Amino acid sequence: MIKRKDFKPNIIDVEASGFDPLSYPIEVGVALDNGSRYSTLIHPVEVWKHWDTTAEKLHHIQRDTLLHHGKSVKDVALKLNELLHEKTVYSDGWVVDKPWLEVLFFQAGVTRTFYISPLEMILSESQMDHWHEIKNKVIEVSTSERHRASSDAWVIQQTYIRTSDISG
């Protein structure tokens, strides 16, 4: 049996075009249990029109950047399936990340082969009590850009690991 402090969860984070129901995924990042990370921009499909400049200011990704450098929804969906096949990946924003991933896989015409679960499902009360304090410390020592998908996934994963050492 894996002890809680030895467990390193797979974490996913999704950046999106906005904050309303018409928004769509523009970047996905994963911090894997083996220490590796994956991140990619997503080329918007033609029916994805919504763009929120407030969200753009937060993640610093312009729509033109997606059009020139984003990967196709199919390529992104297939890569996520390859990396996460039959694994559980956790999200600290499950209520928005899961629907954005569903939109991605639907548009790609690909069946998702991994599970998505809220991060809270694996957090102890002690971890929750110390989460924000430890997360801020992780962010302070991080050299990564905030509100980018793989950086945020890594911060969440590191916060989980550091809070798992705290006993209740």
Coordinates of N, CA, C and O in Angstrom, one line a residue:
M1 N 0.8 -1.2 0.0 CA 0.0 0.0 0.0 C 0.9 1.3 0.0 O 1.9 1.3 0.7
I2 N 0.5 2.2 -0.8 CA 1.3 3.5 -0.9 C 0.9 4.4 0.3 O -0.3 4.6 0.5
K3 N 1.9 4.8 1.0 CA 1.6 5.8 2.1 C 1.3 7.1 1.5 O 1.8 7.5 0.4
R4 N 0.4 7.9 2.1 CA -0.1 9.2 1.6 C 1.1 10.1 1.2 O 1.2 10.7 0.2
K5 N 2.2 10.1 2.1 CA 3.3 11.0 1.8 C 4.1 10.6 0.6 O 4.9 11.3 0.1
D6 N 4.0 9.3 0.2 CA 4.7 8.8 -0.9 C 3.9 8.9 -2.2 O 4.5 8.6 -3.3
F7 N 2.7 9.2 -2.1 CA 1.8 9.3 -3.3 C 2.0 10.6 -4.0 O 2.0 11.7 -3.4
K8 N 2.2 10.6 -5.3 CA 2.4 11.8 -6.1 C 1.3 11.7 -7.2 O 1.4 10.9 -8.1
P9 N 0.2 12.5 -7.0 CA -0.9 12.4 -8.0 C -0.6 13.0 -9.3 O 0.2 13.9 -9.5
N10 N -1.3 12.5 -10.3 CA -1.3 13.1 -11.7 C -2.3 14.3 -11.5 O -3.4 14.1 -11.0
I11 N -1.8 15.4 -12.0 CA -2.6 16.7 -11.9 C -2.8 17.3 -13.3 O -1.9 17.3 -14.1
I12 N -4.0 17.7 -13.5 CA -4.3 18.4 -14.8 C -4.8 19.8 -14.6 O -5.5 20.0 -13.6
D13 N -4.5 20.7 -15.5 CA -5.0 22.1 -15.4 C -5.4 22.5 -16.8 O -4.6 22.2 -17.8
V14 N -6.5 23.2 -16.9 CA -6.9 23.7 -18.2 C -7.1 25.2 -18.2 O -7.7 25.7 -17.3
E15 N -6.5 25.9 -19.2 CA -6.8 27.3 -19.3 C -7.8 27.4 -20.4 O -7.9 26.6 -21.3
A16 N -8.7 28.4 -20.3 CA -9.8 28.5 -21.3 C -9.9 30.0 -21.8 O -9.4 30.9 -21.3
S17 N -10.8 30.0 -22.8 CA -11.0 31.3 -23.5 C -11.8 32.3 -22.7 O -11.9 33.5 -23.1
G18 N -12.4 31.8 -21.6 CA -13.2 32.7 -20.8 C -13.8 32.0 -19.6 O -13.3 30.9 -19.3
F19 N -14.8 32.6 -19.0 CA -15.3 32.1 -17.8 C -16.8 31.8 -17.9 O -17.4 31.5 -16.9
D20 N -17.4 31.8 -19.1 CA -18.8 31.5 -19.2 C -19.0 30.2 -20.0 O -18.0 29.6 -20.5
P21 N -20.2 29.7 -20.1 CA -20.5 28.4 -20.7 C -20.1 28.3 -22.1 O -19.9 27.2 -22.6
L22 N -19.9 29.4 -22.8 CA -19.4 29.3 -24.2 C -17.9 29.2 -24.4 O -17.4 29.1 -25.5
S23 N -17.2 29.3 -23.3 CA -15.7 29.2 -23.3 C -15.3 27.8 -23.7 O -16.0 26.9 -23.6
Y24 N -14.0 27.7 -24.1 CA -13.5 26.4 -24.5 C -12.0 26.4 -24.1 O -11.4 27.4 -23.8
P25 N -11.4 25.1 -24.1 CA -10.1 25.0 -23.7 C -9.1 25.6 -24.7 O -9.2 25.4 -25.9
I26 N -8.1 26.3 -24.2 CA -7.0 26.8 -25.1 C -5.6 26.3 -24.7 O -4.7 26.4 -25.5
E27 N -5.5 25.7 -23.5 CA -4.2 25.1 -23.1 C -4.5 24.1 -22.1 O -5.3 24.3 -21.2
V28 N -3.8 23.0 -22.2 CA -3.9 21.9 -21.1 C -2.5 21.6 -20.7 O -1.5 21.6 -21.5
G29 N -2.4 21.4 -19.4 CA -1.1 21.0 -18.8 C -1.3 19.9 -17.8 O -2.3 19.8 -17.1
V30 N -0.3 19.0 -17.7 CA -0.3 17.9 -16.8 C 1.0 17.8 -16.1 O 2.1 17.9 -16.7
A31 N 0.9 17.5 -14.8 CA 2.1 17.1 -14.0 C 1.9 15.7 -13.6 O 0.9 15.3 -13.0
L32 N 2.8 14.8 -14.1 CA 2.6 13.4 -14.0 C 3.3 12.8 -12.8 O 4.2 13.4 -12.2
D33 N 2.8 11.7 -12.3 CA 3.3 11.0 -11.1 C 4.8 10.6 -11.2 O 5.5 10.4 -10.3
N34 N 5.3 10.5 -12.5 CA 6.7 10.2 -12.7 C 7.6 11.4 -12.7 O 8.8 11.3 -13.0
G35 N 7.1 12.6 -12.5 CA 7.9 13.8 -12.4 C 7.9 14.6 -13.7 O 8.3 15.7 -13.8
S36 N 7.4 14.0 -14.8 CA 7.4 14.7 -16.1 C 6.2 15.6 -16.2 O 5.2 15.5 -15.5
R37 N 6.3 16.5 -17.2 CA 5.2 17.5 -17.4 C 4.9 17.5 -18.9 O 5.8 17.3 -19.7
Y38 N 3.6 17.8 -19.2 CA 3.2 18.0 -20.6 C 2.3 19.2 -20.6 O 1.5 19.5 -19.8
S39 N 2.5 20.0 -21.7 CA 1.6 21.2 -21.9 C 1.6 21.5 -23.4 O 2.5 21.3 -24.1
T40 N 0.4 21.9 -23.8 CA 0.2 22.3 -25.2 C -0.9 23.3 -25.3 O -1.8 23.3 -24.6
L41 N -0.7 24.2 -26.3 CA -1.8 25.1 -26.7 C -2.7 24.3 -27.6 O -2.3 23.4 -28.3
I42 N -4.0 24.8 -27.7 CA -5.0 24.1 -28.5 C -5.5 25.0 -29.5 O -6.0 26.1 -29.2
H43 N -5.4 24.6 -30.8 CA -6.0 25.3 -31.9 C -7.5 25.3 -31.8 O -8.1 24.2 -31.8
P44 N -8.1 26.5 -31.8 CA -9.6 26.5 -31.7 C -10.3 25.9 -32.9 O -9.8 26.2 -34.0
V45 N -11.3 25.1 -32.7 CA -12.1 24.7 -33.9 C -13.0 25.8 -34.3 O -13.2 26.8 -33.6
E46 N -13.5 25.7 -35.5 CA -14.3 26.8 -36.1 C -15.5 27.3 -35.3 O -15.8 28.5 -35.3
V47 N -16.1 26.4 -34.6 CA -17.3 26.7 -33.9 C -17.0 27.4 -32.5 O -17.9 27.9 -31.9
W48 N -15.8 27.4 -32.1 CA -15.4 28.1 -30.9 C -15.1 29.5 -31.2 O -14.0 29.9 -31.7
K49 N -16.0 30.4 -30.8 CA -15.9 31.8 -31.1 C -15.6 32.7 -29.9 O -15.1 33.7 -30.0
H50 N -16.1 32.3 -28.7 CA -16.1 33.1 -27.5 C -14.7 33.4 -27.1 O -13.8 32.5 -27.1
W51 N -14.4 34.7 -26.9 CA -13.1 35.1 -26.4 C -13.3 36.2 -25.4 O -13.9 37.2 -25.6
D52 N -12.7 36.0 -24.2 CA -12.9 37.0 -23.1 C -11.5 37.6 -22.8 O -10.5 37.0 -22.5
T53 N -11.4 38.9 -23.0 CA -10.1 39.6 -22.8 C -9.7 39.6 -21.4 O -8.5 39.7 -21.1
T54 N -10.6 39.5 -20.4 CA -10.2 39.4 -19.0 C -9.5 38.1 -18.8 O -8.5 38.1 -18.1
A55 N -10.0 37.0 -19.4 CA -9.2 35.7 -19.3 C -7.9 35.8 -19.9 O -6.9 35.3 -19.4
E56 N -7.8 36.5 -21.1 CA -6.6 36.7 -21.8 C -5.5 37.4 -20.9 O -4.4 37.0 -20.9
K57 N -6.0 38.4 -20.2 CA -5.1 39.1 -19.3 C -4.5 38.2 -18.2 O -3.4 38.4 -17.7
L58 N -5.3 37.3 -17.8 CA -5.0 36.3 -16.7 C -3.9 35.3 -17.2 O -2.9 35.1 -16.5
H59 N -4.2 34.7 -18.3 CA -3.3 33.6 -18.8 C -2.2 34.1 -19.8 O -1.3 33.3 -20.2
H60 N -2.4 35.3 -20.3 CA -1.4 35.9 -21.3 C -1.3 35.1 -22.6 O -0.2 35.0 -23.1
I61 N -2.4 34.5 -23.0 CA -2.4 33.8 -24.3 C -3.4 34.5 -25.2 O -4.5 34.6 -24.9
Q62 N -2.9 34.9 -26.4 CA -3.7 35.6 -27.3 C -4.3 34.6 -28.3 O -3.7 33.5 -28.6
R63 N -5.5 34.9 -28.8 CA -6.1 33.9 -29.8 C -5.2 33.7 -31.0 O -5.1 32.6 -31.5
D64 N -4.6 34.7 -31.5 CA -3.7 34.6 -32.6 C -2.5 33.5 -32.3 O -2.1 32.8 -33.2
T65 N -2.1 33.5 -31.1 CA -1.0 32.6 -30.7 C -1.6 31.1 -30.9 O -0.9 30.2 -31.3
L66 N -2.8 30.9 -30.5 CA -3.4 29.6 -30.6 C -3.6 29.2 -32.1 O -3.3 28.1 -32.5
L67 N -4.0 30.2 -32.9 CA -4.1 29.9 -34.3 C -2.8 29.5 -35.0 O -2.8 28.7 -35.9
H68 N -1.7 30.1 -34.5 CA -0.4 29.8 -35.2 C 0.3 28.7 -34.5 O 1.1 28.0 -35.2
H69 N 0.1 28.5 -33.2 CA 1.0 27.5 -32.5 C 0.2 26.4 -31.8 O 0.8 25.4 -31.3
G70 N -1.1 26.5 -31.8 CA -1.9 25.4 -31.2 C -2.0 24.1 -31.9 O -1.9 24.1 -33.2
K71 N -2.1 23.0 -31.2 CA -2.2 21.7 -31.8 C -3.7 21.4 -32.0 O -4.5 22.0 -31.3
S72 N -4.0 20.6 -32.9 CA -5.4 20.2 -33.2 C -6.0 19.5 -32.0 O -5.3 18.9 -31.2
V73 N -7.3 19.7 -31.9 CA -8.0 19.0 -30.7 C -7.8 17.5 -30.8 O -7.7 16.9 -29.7
K74 N -7.8 16.9 -31.9 CA -7.5 15.5 -32.0 C -6.2 15.1 -31.5 O -6.0 14.1 -30.8
D75 N -5.1 15.8 -31.9 CA -3.8 15.5 -31.5 C -3.7 15.7 -30.0 O -3.0 14.9 -29.3
V76 N -4.3 16.7 -29.4 CA -4.2 16.9 -28.0 C -5.0 15.8 -27.2 O -4.5 15.3 -26.2
A77 N -6.2 15.5 -27.7 CA -6.9 14.4 -27.0 C -6.2 13.1 -27.1 O -6.1 12.4 -26.1
L78 N -5.6 12.8 -28.2 CA -4.8 11.5 -28.3 C -3.6 11.5 -27.4 O -3.3 10.5 -26.8
K79 N -2.9 12.6 -27.3 CA -1.7 12.7 -26.5 C -2.1 12.6 -25.0 O -1.4 11.9 -24.2
L80 N -3.2 13.2 -24.6 CA -3.7 13.1 -23.2 C -4.0 11.6 -22.9 O -3.7 11.1 -21.8
N81 N -4.7 10.9 -23.8 CA -5.0 9.5 -23.7 C -3.7 8.7 -23.5 O -3.7 7.8 -22.7
E82 N -2.7 9.0 -24.3 CA -1.5 8.3 -24.3 C -0.8 8.5 -22.9 O -0.3 7.5 -22.3
L83 N -0.8 9.7 -22.4 CA -0.1 10.0 -21.2 C -0.8 9.4 -19.9 O -0.2 9.1 -18.9
L84 N -2.2 9.4 -20.0 CA -3.0 9.2 -18.8 C -3.9 7.9 -18.9 O -4.7 7.7 -18.1
H85 N -3.6 7.1 -19.9 CA -4.5 5.9 -20.2 C -4.7 5.1 -18.9 O -3.8 4.7 -18.2
E86 N -6.0 5.0 -18.6 CA -6.5 4.2 -17.4 C -6.0 4.7 -16.1 O -6.1 4.0 -15.1
K87 N -5.5 5.9 -16.0 CA -5.1 6.6 -14.8 C -6.2 7.5 -14.3 O -7.0 8.0 -15.1
T88 N -6.1 8.0 -13.1 CA -6.9 9.0 -12.6 C -6.0 10.3 -12.5 O -4.9 10.3 -12.0
V89 N -6.6 11.4 -13.0 CA -5.9 12.7 -13.0 C -6.8 13.6 -12.1 O -8.0 13.5 -12.2
Y90 N -6.2 14.4 -11.3 CA -6.9 15.3 -10.4 C -6.8 16.7 -10.8 O -5.8 17.2 -11.3
S91 N -7.9 17.4 -10.5 CA -8.0 18.8 -10.8 C -8.5 19.6 -9.6 O -9.4 19.2 -9.0
D92 N -7.9 20.8 -9.4 CA -8.3 21.7 -8.3 C -9.5 22.6 -8.8 O -10.1 23.3 -8.1
G93 N -9.8 22.5 -10.1 CA -10.9 23.3 -10.7 C -11.8 22.3 -11.5 O -12.2 22.6 -12.6
W94 N -12.1 21.2 -10.9 CA -12.8 20.1 -11.6 C -14.1 20.6 -12.2 O -14.5 20.1 -13.3
V95 N -14.8 21.5 -11.5 CA -16.1 21.9 -12.0 C -16.0 22.6 -13.4 O -17.0 22.7 -14.1
V96 N -14.9 23.2 -13.7 CA -14.7 23.8 -15.0 C -13.7 23.0 -15.9 O -14.0 22.9 -17.1
D97 N -12.7 22.4 -15.3 CA -11.7 21.7 -16.1 C -12.4 20.4 -16.8 O -12.1 20.1 -17.9
K98 N -13.2 19.7 -16.0 CA -13.9 18.5 -16.6 C -14.7 18.9 -17.8 O -14.6 18.3 -18.9
P99 N -15.6 19.9 -17.7 CA -16.4 20.2 -18.9 C -15.6 20.7 -20.0 O -15.9 20.4 -21.2
W100 N -14.5 21.4 -19.8 CA -13.6 21.9 -20.9 C -13.0 20.7 -21.5 O -12.8 20.6 -22.8
L101 N -12.6 19.7 -20.8 CA -12.0 18.5 -21.3 C -13.0 17.7 -22.1 O -12.7 17.1 -23.2
E102 N -14.3 17.7 -21.6 CA -15.4 17.0 -22.4 C -15.6 17.7 -23.7 O -15.8 17.0 -24.7
V103 N -15.5 19.0 -23.7 CA -15.7 19.8 -25.0 C -14.5 19.4 -25.9 O -14.7 19.2 -27.1
L104 N -13.3 19.4 -25.4 CA -12.1 19.0 -26.2 C -12.3 17.6 -26.9 O -12.1 17.5 -28.1
F105 N -12.6 16.6 -26.1 CA -12.7 15.3 -26.6 C -13.9 15.1 -27.5 O -13.8 14.4 -28.5
F106 N -15.0 15.8 -27.2 CA -16.2 15.8 -28.1 C -15.8 16.3 -29.5 O -16.1 15.7 -30.5
Q107 N -15.2 17.5 -29.5 CA -14.8 18.1 -30.8 C -13.8 17.3 -31.5 O -13.7 17.3 -32.8
A108 N -12.9 16.6 -30.8 CA -11.9 15.7 -31.4 C -12.5 14.4 -31.9 O -11.9 13.7 -32.8
G109 N -13.7 14.0 -31.4 CA -14.2 12.8 -31.8 C -13.5 11.6 -31.3 O -13.4 10.5 -31.9
V110 N -12.9 11.8 -30.1 CA -12.1 10.8 -29.4 C -12.7 10.5 -28.0 O -13.2 11.4 -27.3
T111 N -12.7 9.2 -27.7 CA -13.2 8.8 -26.4 C -12.0 8.9 -25.4 O -10.9 8.4 -25.6
R112 N -12.3 9.6 -24.3 CA -11.3 9.8 -23.2 C -11.1 8.4 -22.5 O -12.0 7.7 -22.2
T113 N -9.8 8.1 -22.3 CA -9.5 6.8 -21.7 C -8.9 6.9 -20.3 O -8.2 6.0 -19.8
F114 N -9.1 8.1 -19.6 CA -8.6 8.3 -18.3 C -9.7 8.9 -17.5 O -10.8 9.3 -18.0
Y115 N -9.5 8.9 -16.2 CA -10.5 9.4 -15.2 C -10.1 10.8 -14.7 O -8.9 11.0 -14.5
I116 N -11.1 11.6 -14.5 CA -10.8 13.0 -13.9 C -11.6 13.0 -12.6 O -12.8 12.7 -12.5
S117 N -10.9 13.5 -11.5 CA -11.5 13.5 -10.2 C -11.1 14.9 -9.6 O -10.1 15.4 -9.8
P118 N -12.0 15.4 -8.7 CA -11.7 16.6 -7.9 C -10.5 16.3 -7.0 O -10.5 15.3 -6.3
L119 N -9.7 17.2 -6.9 CA -8.5 17.1 -6.0 C -9.0 16.9 -4.6 O -8.3 16.1 -3.8
E120 N -10.1 17.5 -4.2 CA -10.6 17.3 -2.8 C -10.8 15.9 -2.4 O -10.8 15.5 -1.2
M121 N -11.0 15.0 -3.4 CA -11.2 13.6 -3.1 C -10.0 12.9 -2.4 O -10.1 11.9 -1.8
I122 N -8.8 13.5 -2.6 CA -7.6 12.9 -2.0 C -6.9 13.7 -1.0 O -5.9 13.4 -0.4
L123 N -7.6 14.8 -0.6 CA -7.0 15.7 0.4 C -7.5 15.4 1.8 O -8.7 15.2 2.0
S124 N -6.6 15.3 2.8 CA -7.1 15.2 4.2 C -7.5 16.5 4.7 O -7.2 17.6 4.1
E125 N -8.1 16.5 5.8 CA -8.5 17.8 6.5 C -7.3 18.6 6.8 O -7.3 19.8 6.6
S126 N -6.2 17.9 7.3 CA -5.0 18.7 7.6 C -4.4 19.3 6.3 O -3.9 20.5 6.4
Q127 N -4.4 18.6 5.2 CA -3.9 19.2 4.0 C -4.7 20.4 3.6 O -4.2 21.4 3.2
M128 N -6.1 20.3 3.7 CA -6.9 21.4 3.4 C -6.7 22.6 4.3 O -6.7 23.8 3.8
D129 N -6.4 22.4 5.5 CA -6.2 23.4 6.5 C -4.9 24.2 6.2 O -4.8 25.4 6.4
H130 N -3.9 23.6 5.6 CA -2.6 24.2 5.3 C -2.4 24.5 3.8 O -1.4 25.0 3.4
W131 N -3.4 24.2 3.0 CA -3.2 24.3 1.5 C -2.8 25.6 1.0 O -1.8 25.7 0.3
H132 N -3.5 26.7 1.4 CA -3.2 28.0 0.8 C -1.8 28.5 1.3 O -1.0 29.1 0.5
E133 N -1.5 28.3 2.5 CA -0.2 28.7 3.0 C 1.0 28.0 2.3 O 1.9 28.6 1.8
I134 N 0.9 26.7 2.1 CA 1.9 25.9 1.4 C 1.9 26.2 0.0 O 3.0 26.4 -0.6
K135 N 0.8 26.4 -0.7 CA 0.7 26.7 -2.1 C 1.4 28.0 -2.3 O 2.2 28.2 -3.3
N136 N 1.2 29.0 -1.5 CA 1.9 30.3 -1.7 C 3.4 30.2 -1.6 O 4.1 30.9 -2.3
K137 N 3.8 29.3 -0.7 CA 5.3 29.1 -0.6 C 5.8 28.4 -1.8 O 6.9 28.7 -2.3
V138 N 5.1 27.5 -2.4 CA 5.5 26.8 -3.6 C 5.6 27.8 -4.7 O 6.5 27.8 -5.5
I139 N 4.6 28.7 -4.8 CA 4.6 29.7 -5.9 C 5.8 30.6 -5.7 O 6.4 31.0 -6.7
E140 N 6.1 31.0 -4.5 CA 7.3 31.9 -4.2 C 8.6 31.3 -4.8 O 9.4 32.1 -5.3
V141 N 8.8 30.0 -4.6 CA 10.0 29.4 -5.1 C 10.0 29.0 -6.6 O 11.0 28.6 -7.1
S142 N 8.8 29.0 -7.1 CA 8.7 28.6 -8.5 C 9.2 29.7 -9.5 O 9.0 30.9 -9.3
T143 N 9.8 29.2 -10.5 CA 10.3 30.2 -11.6 C 9.3 30.1 -12.8 O 9.5 30.8 -13.8
S144 N 8.3 29.3 -12.7 CA 7.3 29.2 -13.8 C 6.3 30.3 -13.8 O 6.0 30.9 -12.8
E145 N 5.7 30.5 -15.0 CA 4.7 31.6 -15.2 C 3.4 31.1 -14.6 O 2.9 30.0 -14.9
R146 N 2.8 31.9 -13.8 CA 1.5 31.5 -13.2 C 0.4 31.6 -14.3 O 0.5 32.4 -15.2
H147 N -0.7 30.9 -14.0 CA -1.8 30.8 -14.9 C -1.5 30.3 -16.3 O -2.1 30.6 -17.3
R148 N -0.5 29.4 -16.3 CA -0.2 28.6 -17.5 C -0.4 27.2 -17.0 O -0.1 26.8 -15.9
A149 N -1.0 26.4 -17.9 CA -1.5 25.1 -17.5 C -0.5 24.2 -16.8 O -0.8 23.6 -15.7
S150 N 0.7 23.9 -17.4 CA 1.6 22.9 -16.8 C 2.2 23.5 -15.5 O 2.5 22.8 -14.6
S151 N 2.4 24.8 -15.5 CA 3.0 25.4 -14.3 C 2.0 25.3 -13.1 O 2.4 25.0 -12.0
D152 N 0.7 25.6 -13.4 CA -0.3 25.5 -12.4 C -0.5 24.1 -11.9 O -0.6 23.8 -10.7
A153 N -0.4 23.1 -12.8 CA -0.5 21.7 -12.5 C 0.7 21.3 -11.6 O 0.5 20.6 -10.6
W154 N 1.9 21.8 -11.9 CA 3.0 21.4 -11.1 C 2.9 22.0 -9.7 O 3.2 21.4 -8.7
V155 N 2.5 23.3 -9.6 CA 2.3 23.9 -8.3 C 1.3 23.1 -7.4 O 1.5 22.9 -6.3
I156 N 0.2 22.7 -8.0 CA -0.8 21.9 -7.3 C -0.2 20.6 -6.8 O -0.4 20.2 -5.7
Q157 N 0.5 19.9 -7.7 CA 1.1 18.7 -7.4 C 2.2 18.9 -6.2 O 2.2 18.1 -5.2
Q158 N 3.0 19.9 -6.3 CA 4.0 20.1 -5.3 C 3.3 20.5 -3.9 O 3.8 20.1 -2.9
T159 N 2.2 21.2 -4.0 CA 1.5 21.6 -2.8 C 0.9 20.4 -2.2 O 1.0 20.2 -0.9
Y160 N 0.4 19.5 -3.0 CA -0.1 18.2 -2.4 C 1.0 17.4 -1.7 O 0.8 17.0 -0.6
I161 N 2.1 17.3 -2.4 CA 3.2 16.5 -1.8 C 3.7 17.2 -0.5 O 3.9 16.5 0.5
R162 N 3.8 18.5 -0.4 CA 4.3 19.2 0.8 C 3.3 19.2 1.9 O 3.7 19.1 3.1
T163 N 2.0 19.2 1.6 CA 1.0 19.2 2.6 C 0.8 17.7 3.1 O 0.3 17.5 4.2
S164 N 1.2 16.7 2.3 CA 1.0 15.4 2.8 C 1.9 15.0 3.9 O 1.7 14.0 4.6
D165 N 3.0 15.8 4.1 CA 3.9 15.6 5.2 C 3.4 16.1 6.5 O 4.0 15.9 7.5
I166 N 2.4 16.9 6.4 CA 1.8 17.5 7.6 C 0.8 16.6 8.3 O -0.1 16.1 7.6
S167 N 1.1 16.3 9.5 CA 0.1 15.4 10.2 C -1.0 16.2 10.9 O -0.7 17.3 11.3
G168 N -2.1 15.7 11.0 CA -3.3 16.4 11.6 C -3.3 16.6 13.0 O -2.8 16.6 13.9

